Amino acid sequence: MHQTHTLQEKCKLLFSILLPILVTELATYAMNFIDTVMSGQAGTDQLAGVAIGSSLWVPIFTGLTGIILGLTPIISQLIGADHADRVAYPLLQAIYLSIVIGLIVIGLGTIFLEPILQGLNVTPSVQSIATGYLATLAVGILPLFIYTAIRCFIDALGQTRVTMIMTLVSLPVNAVLNYMFIFGHFGAPALGGVGAGAASALTYWLIMIIALYIVIRVEPFRDYQVFTKLYRVSIKAWSDHLKLGLPIGFSIFFETSIFSAVTFFMSDYSTVVLAAHQAAINFESFLYMPPFSISMALTIAVGFEVGAGRHRDAIHYSYLGMGAAVLLAVMFSGLLYLFNDSVARIYSQNPEVITMTAHFLIYAIFFQLSDAIAAPLQGALRGYKDVNMTFVVALISYWLIGLPSGYLIAHYTQFGPFGYWIGLSIGLTAGAVCLFIRLLVLQSRHRMPQSS
């Protein structure tokens, strides 16, 4: 990261940060995409089992990852304020915290996974596949969280290309492991959807090892001497981190868990509807990667400028990010409208699933426009270390507006299961409006001292 003076320089710097993040997120998504597609080719029950397992894991993973992401604005503002010598300490504390979080997740999963799955209205076959998928995935939880903390450090330095390379290296490994364990090739057992969890867990171990090597041996990261001194666990440092990380984590959890909640409601319908919903959600997650990547880039850029006291530059970055996200959303929405049936055929060979998936994808268009505004706004606000309002907005817009309205539309209109998607769009739109108002208020507060 460095100071910029013109709009052209800002566009160039933001793009240089954004592009590697986008490639990284797309590659990360591709792992889940490969899990879903390969499981779907193994059978409808396999796809439905992975769908249920993913619906439980994804909101937990993204929410807890959000807690770890609190490290990004901390380091970004330290770098902006020219305090590079203080970076190693919060990073090590974040790694310690991520290990504790991972152990808690494994422990709670051991206790509560079976009762939760038994409470769902799914066939025994689907329940068994979901259990196996999550059990094998759990082997990779600790390395995944440790890697996430290290990635926050790397990205906060503006070295987002490094995380891109790490993810791209791990992607073909994940694909080969899926091919081995789902279908039983190269001497591996044919585990179906359970094999997708095993492949992901092994991939998480690989990417953590690569990240540790880079931080210890590769410049400029080794200059920070992160592991030269192993600091003791600091409850105060954890508290400072959690003040940022918990609101970020909960806001992300509320957003992602709403989709999981809808998936559970979809279990009241047929397996075809559940499989089609999961396929459509999976592709919608792909389309969410650009605005989410812009959000992460804005956290870095805005945090750097706020740390340096250049609030006008922080405002410019915020609107550059939102403009880019909206432009991409309009383009993707048009393509999705034209090729929704072709996209649906990627996920299944079942004609009923294809038709239902194509219908769900039409409603995903409305997600695009709301996400294009809401995601960059969240990233900009995190750059200001303003995280509590995003948490409140996420809770209200998704759970008090989106889900109830979706339930009413699904059960009291002719839209049926599509009503949940309409309700989600309503919640996303309400959240985007509230976040935009919050950013305007925050920018006004920071601009006043600068202009006086």
Coordinates of C-alpha atoms in Angstrom, one line a residue:
M1 CA 0.0 0.0 0.0
H2 CA 1.1 3.5 -0.7
Q3 CA -0.4 7.0 -0.9
T4 CA -2.1 8.0 -4.2
H5 CA -2.8 11.6 -5.5
T6 CA -5.0 11.2 -8.5
L7 CA -8.2 9.3 -9.4
Q8 CA -6.2 7.3 -12.0
E9 CA -3.7 6.3 -9.4
K10 CA -6.5 5.2 -7.0
C11 CA -8.1 3.1 -9.7
K12 CA -4.8 1.4 -10.5
L13 CA -3.9 0.7 -6.9
L14 CA -7.4 -0.5 -6.0
F15 CA -7.5 -2.8 -9.1
S16 CA -4.0 -4.2 -8.2
I17 CA -5.4 -5.1 -4.8
L18 CA -8.7 -6.3 -6.0
L19 CA -7.7 -8.6 -8.9
P20 CA -5.7 -11.1 -6.8
I21 CA -8.4 -11.1 -4.2
L22 CA -11.1 -11.8 -6.8
V23 CA -9.0 -14.6 -8.3
T24 CA -8.5 -16.0 -4.8
E25 CA -12.1 -15.9 -4.0
L26 CA -13.1 -17.4 -7.3
A27 CA -10.6 -20.2 -6.8
T28 CA -11.9 -20.8 -3.2
Y29 CA -15.5 -20.8 -4.6
A30 CA -14.3 -23.3 -7.3
M31 CA -13.5 -25.8 -4.6
N32 CA -17.1 -25.7 -3.3
F33 CA -18.3 -25.7 -6.9
I34 CA -16.3 -28.8 -7.7
D35 CA -17.7 -30.4 -4.5
T36 CA -21.2 -29.6 -5.6
V37 CA -20.9 -30.6 -9.3
M38 CA -19.0 -33.8 -8.7
S39 CA -21.4 -34.8 -5.9
G40 CA -24.3 -34.1 -8.2
Q41 CA -22.9 -36.3 -10.8
A42 CA -22.6 -39.1 -8.2
G43 CA -26.4 -38.9 -7.6
T44 CA -29.2 -36.7 -6.4
D45 CA -29.0 -38.0 -2.8
Q46 CA -25.3 -37.3 -2.8
L47 CA -25.9 -33.7 -4.0
A48 CA -28.7 -33.2 -1.4
G49 CA -26.4 -34.6 1.4
V50 CA -23.6 -32.2 0.5
A51 CA -26.3 -29.5 0.3
I52 CA -27.4 -30.1 3.9
G53 CA -23.8 -30.4 5.1
S54 CA -22.7 -27.3 3.4
S55 CA -25.8 -25.4 4.7
L56 CA -24.6 -26.2 8.3
W57 CA -20.9 -25.6 7.7
V58 CA -20.9 -22.5 5.5
P59 CA -22.5 -20.1 7.9
I60 CA -20.4 -21.4 10.8
F61 CA -17.2 -21.2 8.7
T62 CA -17.9 -17.7 7.2
G63 CA -19.1 -16.3 10.6
L64 CA -16.0 -17.6 12.4
T65 CA -13.8 -16.5 9.5
G66 CA -15.4 -13.1 9.9
I67 CA -14.1 -13.0 13.5
I68 CA -10.6 -13.7 12.3
L69 CA -11.0 -11.0 9.6
G70 CA -11.0 -8.4 12.4
L71 CA -7.2 -8.7 12.0
T72 CA -7.2 -7.0 8.6
P73 CA -8.2 -3.5 9.6
I74 CA -6.0 -3.7 12.7
I75 CA -2.9 -4.4 10.6
S76 CA -4.0 -2.2 7.7
Q77 CA -4.2 0.8 10.1
L78 CA -0.9 0.0 11.8
I79 CA 0.8 0.0 8.3
G80 CA -1.0 3.2 7.4
A81 CA 0.2 4.8 10.6
D82 CA 3.8 3.6 10.0
H83 CA 3.9 1.2 12.9
A84 CA 5.1 -1.9 11.0
D85 CA 7.1 -3.0 14.1
R86 CA 3.8 -3.7 15.9
V87 CA 2.3 -6.1 13.3
A88 CA 3.7 -9.4 14.6
Y89 CA 2.0 -9.3 17.9
P90 CA -1.7 -9.0 16.8
L91 CA -1.0 -11.6 14.1
L92 CA 0.3 -14.2 16.6
Q93 CA -2.6 -13.5 19.0
A94 CA -5.0 -14.0 16.0
I95 CA -3.4 -17.4 15.3
Y96 CA -3.8 -18.4 18.9
L97 CA -7.4 -17.3 18.8
S98 CA -8.1 -19.1 15.6
I99 CA -6.8 -22.4 17.1
V100 CA -9.2 -22.0 20.1
I101 CA -12.1 -21.2 17.8
G102 CA -11.4 -24.3 15.7
L103 CA -11.2 -26.5 18.8
I104 CA -14.5 -25.2 20.1
V105 CA -16.2 -25.8 16.7
I106 CA -14.9 -29.4 16.6
G107 CA -16.2 -30.0 20.2
L108 CA -19.6 -28.5 19.6
G109 CA -20.0 -30.4 16.3
T110 CA -19.2 -33.7 18.0
I111 CA -22.0 -33.0 20.5
F112 CA -24.7 -31.4 18.4
L113 CA -24.3 -32.5 14.8
E114 CA -26.3 -35.8 15.1
P115 CA -29.3 -34.3 16.9
I116 CA -29.5 -31.4 14.4
L117 CA -29.5 -33.7 11.4
Q118 CA -32.0 -36.0 13.0
G119 CA -34.3 -33.0 13.4
L120 CA -34.4 -32.3 9.7
N121 CA -37.0 -33.7 7.3
V122 CA -34.6 -35.6 5.1
T123 CA -34.2 -39.2 4.1
P124 CA -31.8 -41.4 6.1
S125 CA -29.5 -41.7 3.1
V126 CA -29.2 -37.9 2.8
Q127 CA -28.7 -37.6 6.5
S128 CA -25.9 -40.2 6.4
I129 CA -24.1 -38.4 3.6
A130 CA -24.3 -35.1 5.3
T131 CA -22.9 -36.6 8.6
G132 CA -20.0 -38.1 6.7
Y133 CA -19.3 -35.0 4.7
L134 CA -19.0 -32.8 7.9
A135 CA -17.1 -35.4 9.9
T136 CA -14.3 -35.7 7.2
L137 CA -14.3 -31.9 6.7
A138 CA -13.7 -31.4 10.4
V139 CA -10.2 -32.8 10.0
G140 CA -9.2 -29.6 8.2
I141 CA -10.9 -27.0 10.5
L142 CA -7.7 -26.1 12.5
P143 CA -5.4 -25.5 9.5
L144 CA -8.2 -23.6 7.7
F145 CA -8.6 -21.1 10.5
I146 CA -4.8 -20.7 11.0
Y147 CA -4.4 -20.1 7.3
T148 CA -7.2 -17.4 7.4
A149 CA -5.3 -15.5 10.1
I150 CA -2.1 -15.6 8.0
R151 CA -4.0 -14.5 4.9
C152 CA -5.4 -11.5 6.8
F153 CA -1.8 -10.4 7.5
I154 CA -0.7 -10.9 3.9
D155 CA -3.7 -9.1 2.4
A156 CA -3.4 -6.2 4.9
L157 CA 0.1 -5.5 3.6
G158 CA -1.4 -5.2 0.1
Q159 CA 0.3 -8.4 -1.1
T160 CA -3.0 -10.0 -2.2
R161 CA -1.2 -11.6 -5.2
V162 CA 0.5 -14.0 -2.8
T163 CA -2.8 -15.4 -1.5
M164 CA -4.0 -15.7 -5.1
I165 CA -1.0 -17.9 -6.0
M166 CA -1.5 -20.1 -2.9
T167 CA -5.1 -20.7 -3.7
L168 CA -4.4 -21.4 -7.4
V169 CA -1.8 -24.0 -6.4
S170 CA -4.3 -25.7 -4.1
L171 CA -7.2 -25.7 -6.6
P172 CA -6.0 -28.5 -8.9
V173 CA -5.0 -30.5 -5.9
N174 CA -8.6 -30.2 -4.5
A175 CA -10.0 -31.3 -7.9
V176 CA -7.8 -34.4 -8.1
L177 CA -8.6 -35.3 -4.5
N178 CA -12.4 -34.9 -5.2
Y179 CA -12.0 -37.1 -8.3
M180 CA -10.2 -39.7 -6.2
F181 CA -12.5 -39.9 -3.1
I182 CA -15.9 -39.2 -4.6
F183 CA -15.6 -41.7 -7.5
G184 CA -13.0 -44.1 -6.1
H185 CA -10.1 -43.5 -8.5
F186 CA -6.3 -44.1 -8.1
G187 CA -6.9 -46.7 -5.4
A188 CA -9.0 -44.5 -3.2
P189 CA -12.5 -45.7 -1.9
A190 CA -15.6 -44.3 -3.6
L191 CA -17.1 -42.2 -0.9
G192 CA -19.6 -40.1 -2.9
G193 CA -20.4 -36.8 -1.2
V194 CA -18.4 -37.8 1.9
G195 CA -15.3 -37.9 -0.3
A196 CA -15.8 -34.2 -1.1
G197 CA -15.3 -33.4 2.6
A198 CA -12.2 -35.5 2.8
A199 CA -10.7 -33.7 -0.3
S200 CA -11.4 -30.3 1.2
A201 CA -9.8 -31.2 4.5
L202 CA -6.6 -32.4 2.9
T203 CA -6.5 -29.2 0.8
Y204 CA -6.8 -27.0 3.9
W205 CA -3.7 -28.7 5.4
L206 CA -1.8 -28.1 2.2
I207 CA -2.7 -24.4 2.0
M208 CA -1.8 -23.8 5.6
I209 CA 1.6 -25.3 5.2
I210 CA 2.3 -23.1 2.1
A211 CA 1.2 -20.0 4.0
L212 CA 3.5 -20.8 7.0
Y213 CA 6.4 -21.3 4.7
I214 CA 5.8 -18.0 2.9
V215 CA 5.5 -16.0 6.1
I216 CA 8.7 -17.5 7.6
R217 CA 10.9 -17.6 4.5
V218 CA 9.7 -15.1 1.8
E219 CA 10.2 -11.4 1.7
P220 CA 8.7 -9.0 2.6
F221 CA 6.8 -11.1 5.1
R222 CA 9.9 -12.6 6.9
D223 CA 11.0 -9.1 7.6
Y224 CA 8.2 -8.9 10.2
Q225 CA 9.7 -11.8 12.0
V226 CA 6.3 -13.1 13.0
F227 CA 7.5 -16.3 14.7
T228 CA 10.9 -15.0 16.0
K229 CA 9.3 -14.3 19.3
L230 CA 6.3 -16.4 20.5
Y231 CA 4.3 -14.0 22.6
R232 CA 2.2 -15.3 25.4
V233 CA -1.6 -15.5 25.0
S234 CA -3.0 -12.0 25.8
I235 CA -6.6 -11.8 26.9
K236 CA -6.5 -8.0 26.3
A237 CA -5.3 -8.5 22.7
W238 CA -8.0 -11.1 22.1
S239 CA -10.5 -8.6 23.6
D240 CA -9.3 -5.8 21.2
H241 CA -9.5 -8.2 18.3
L242 CA -13.0 -9.5 19.2
K243 CA -14.4 -6.0 19.5
L244 CA -13.9 -5.8 15.8
G245 CA -14.1 -9.5 14.8
L246 CA -17.3 -10.5 16.6
P247 CA -19.5 -7.9 14.9
I248 CA -17.9 -8.7 11.6
G249 CA -18.4 -12.4 12.2
F250 CA -22.0 -12.1 13.4
S251 CA -22.9 -9.9 10.4
I252 CA -21.4 -12.4 8.0
F253 CA -23.1 -15.2 9.9
F254 CA -26.5 -13.6 9.8
E255 CA -26.1 -13.1 6.0
T256 CA -24.9 -16.6 5.2
S257 CA -27.0 -18.5 7.7
I258 CA -30.2 -17.0 6.2
F259 CA -29.5 -18.9 3.1
S260 CA -28.9 -22.1 5.2
A261 CA -32.2 -21.5 7.0
V262 CA -33.9 -21.3 3.7
T263 CA -32.3 -24.5 2.7
F264 CA -33.7 -26.2 5.8
F265 CA -37.1 -24.9 4.9
M266 CA -36.6 -26.3 1.4
S267 CA -36.3 -29.7 3.0
D268 CA -40.2 -29.6 3.4
Y269 CA -40.4 -29.8 -0.4
S270 CA -39.1 -32.6 -2.6
T271 CA -35.5 -33.7 -3.0
V272 CA -35.6 -32.2 -6.5
V273 CA -36.5 -28.8 -5.1
L274 CA -33.7 -29.1 -2.5
A275 CA -31.1 -30.1 -5.0
A276 CA -32.2 -27.3 -7.4
H277 CA -32.1 -24.7 -4.6
Q278 CA -28.6 -25.8 -3.6
A279 CA -27.4 -25.7 -7.2
A280 CA -28.8 -22.2 -7.7
I281 CA -27.3 -21.0 -4.4
N282 CA -24.0 -22.4 -5.4
F283 CA -23.9 -20.4 -8.6
E284 CA -25.2 -17.3 -6.9
S285 CA -22.3 -17.7 -4.5
F286 CA -20.0 -17.5 -7.6
L287 CA -21.7 -14.3 -8.7
Y288 CA -21.2 -12.9 -5.2
M289 CA -17.4 -13.2 -5.4
P290 CA -16.8 -9.9 -7.3
P291 CA -18.7 -7.7 -4.8
F292 CA -17.3 -9.6 -1.9
S293 CA -13.7 -9.2 -3.3
I294 CA -14.3 -5.5 -3.8
S295 CA -15.5 -5.4 -0.1
M296 CA -12.2 -7.0 1.1
A297 CA -10.1 -4.6 -1.1
L298 CA -12.0 -1.6 0.3
T299 CA -11.3 -2.7 3.9
I300 CA -7.6 -2.7 3.1
A301 CA -7.6 0.6 1.1
V302 CA -10.0 2.5 3.3
G303 CA -8.3 1.2 6.5
F304 CA -4.9 2.4 5.1
E305 CA -6.1 5.9 4.3
V306 CA -8.0 6.2 7.6
G307 CA -4.9 5.1 9.5
A308 CA -2.9 7.8 7.7
G309 CA -5.6 10.4 8.4
R310 CA -6.5 10.9 4.7
H311 CA -10.3 10.7 5.0
R312 CA -11.0 12.3 1.6
D313 CA -9.0 9.6 -0.1
A314 CA -10.9 7.0 1.9
I315 CA -14.2 8.4 0.6
H316 CA -12.9 8.2 -3.0
Y317 CA -12.0 4.6 -2.6
S318 CA -15.5 3.8 -1.2
Y319 CA -17.3 5.1 -4.2
L320 CA -14.9 3.6 -6.7
G321 CA -15.6 0.2 -5.2
M322 CA -19.3 0.6 -5.2
G323 CA -19.4 1.9 -8.8
A324 CA -17.3 -1.1 -10.0
A325 CA -19.6 -3.5 -8.1
V326 CA -22.8 -2.1 -9.6
L327 CA -21.4 -2.2 -13.1
L328 CA -20.4 -5.8 -12.8
A329 CA -23.8 -6.7 -11.3
V330 CA -25.7 -5.3 -14.2
M331 CA -23.5 -7.2 -16.6
F332 CA -23.8 -10.5 -14.7
S333 CA -27.6 -10.1 -14.3
G334 CA -28.0 -9.8 -18.1
L335 CA -25.9 -12.9 -18.7
L336 CA -27.8 -14.9 -16.1
Y337 CA -31.1 -14.0 -17.6
L338 CA -30.0 -15.2 -21.1
F339 CA -28.2 -18.3 -20.0
N340 CA -29.9 -19.6 -16.9
D341 CA -30.9 -22.9 -18.5
S342 CA -27.3 -23.5 -19.6
V343 CA -26.0 -22.8 -16.1
A344 CA -28.6 -25.2 -14.6
R345 CA -27.3 -28.1 -16.9
I346 CA -23.9 -27.8 -15.3
Y347 CA -25.2 -29.1 -12.0
S348 CA -27.4 -32.0 -12.9
Q349 CA -28.6 -34.4 -15.7
N350 CA -32.0 -34.7 -14.1
P351 CA -34.5 -32.7 -16.3
E352 CA -36.7 -31.8 -13.3
V353 CA -33.6 -30.5 -11.4
I354 CA -32.5 -28.5 -14.4
T355 CA -35.9 -26.8 -14.9
M356 CA -36.2 -25.9 -11.2
T357 CA -32.7 -24.6 -11.0
A358 CA -33.2 -22.4 -14.0
H359 CA -36.2 -20.8 -12.3
F360 CA -34.3 -20.2 -9.1
L361 CA -31.6 -18.5 -11.1
I362 CA -34.0 -15.9 -12.4
Y363 CA -34.6 -14.7 -8.9
A364 CA -30.9 -14.6 -8.3
I365 CA -30.8 -11.5 -10.6
F366 CA -32.4 -9.5 -7.8
F367 CA -29.6 -10.6 -5.4
Q368 CA -27.0 -9.3 -7.7
L369 CA -28.1 -5.6 -7.6
S370 CA -28.5 -5.6 -3.8
D371 CA -25.2 -7.4 -3.2
A372 CA -23.4 -4.9 -5.5
I373 CA -24.2 -2.1 -3.1
A374 CA -24.3 -3.9 0.3
A375 CA -21.0 -5.8 0.1
P376 CA -18.7 -2.8 -0.8
L377 CA -20.5 -0.7 1.9
Q378 CA -19.6 -3.4 4.5
G379 CA -16.0 -3.4 3.3
A380 CA -15.7 0.4 3.5
L381 CA -17.3 0.5 7.0
R382 CA -14.8 -2.2 8.2
G383 CA -12.0 0.0 7.0
Y384 CA -13.2 2.6 9.4
K385 CA -13.4 -0.1 12.1
D386 CA -17.1 0.7 12.2
V387 CA -18.5 -2.8 12.6
N388 CA -21.3 -2.7 15.1
M389 CA -23.8 -1.1 12.7
T390 CA -23.3 -3.8 10.0
F391 CA -24.0 -6.4 12.6
V392 CA -27.3 -4.7 13.6
V393 CA -28.3 -4.1 10.0
A394 CA -27.6 -7.8 9.1
L395 CA -29.7 -9.1 11.9
I396 CA -32.7 -6.9 11.1
S397 CA -32.6 -7.0 7.4
Y398 CA -32.0 -10.7 7.0
W399 CA -33.8 -12.3 9.9
L400 CA -36.5 -9.8 10.8
I401 CA -37.4 -8.7 7.2
G402 CA -36.0 -11.2 4.7
L403 CA -36.9 -14.6 6.2
P404 CA -40.4 -13.7 7.6
S405 CA -41.4 -12.1 4.3
G406 CA -40.0 -15.1 2.4
Y407 CA -42.0 -17.5 4.5
L408 CA -45.2 -15.5 4.0
I409 CA -44.7 -15.3 0.2
A410 CA -43.8 -19.0 0.0
H411 CA -46.8 -20.2 2.0
Y412 CA -49.5 -17.7 1.1
T413 CA -48.9 -17.0 -2.6
Q414 CA -48.5 -19.0 -5.7
F415 CA -44.7 -18.5 -5.7
G416 CA -44.1 -21.6 -3.5
P417 CA -40.4 -22.2 -2.8
F418 CA -39.4 -19.3 -5.0
G419 CA -41.1 -17.0 -2.4
Y420 CA -38.1 -17.5 -0.1
W421 CA -35.8 -16.1 -2.7
I422 CA -38.1 -13.1 -3.1
G423 CA -38.0 -12.5 0.6
L424 CA -34.2 -12.7 0.7
S425 CA -34.0 -10.1 -2.0
I426 CA -36.3 -7.8 0.0
G427 CA -34.0 -8.2 3.0
L428 CA -30.8 -7.6 1.0
T429 CA -32.2 -4.4 -0.4
A430 CA -33.3 -3.1 3.0
G431 CA -29.8 -3.8 4.3
A432 CA -28.1 -2.1 1.5
V433 CA -30.1 1.1 2.0
C434 CA -29.3 1.2 5.8
L435 CA -25.6 0.6 5.2
F436 CA -25.4 3.4 2.6
I437 CA -27.0 5.8 5.1
R438 CA -24.5 4.7 7.8
L439 CA -21.6 5.3 5.5
L440 CA -22.8 8.8 4.6
V441 CA -23.1 9.7 8.3
L442 CA -19.6 8.2 9.1
Q443 CA -17.9 10.0 6.2
S444 CA -19.5 13.3 7.3
R445 CA -18.1 12.9 10.8
H446 CA -14.6 12.2 9.5
R447 CA -14.7 15.0 6.9
M448 CA -15.6 17.7 9.5
P449 CA -12.4 17.6 11.5
Q450 CA -10.3 17.5 8.3
S451 CA -11.9 20.6 6.8
S452 CA -11.7 22.6 10.0

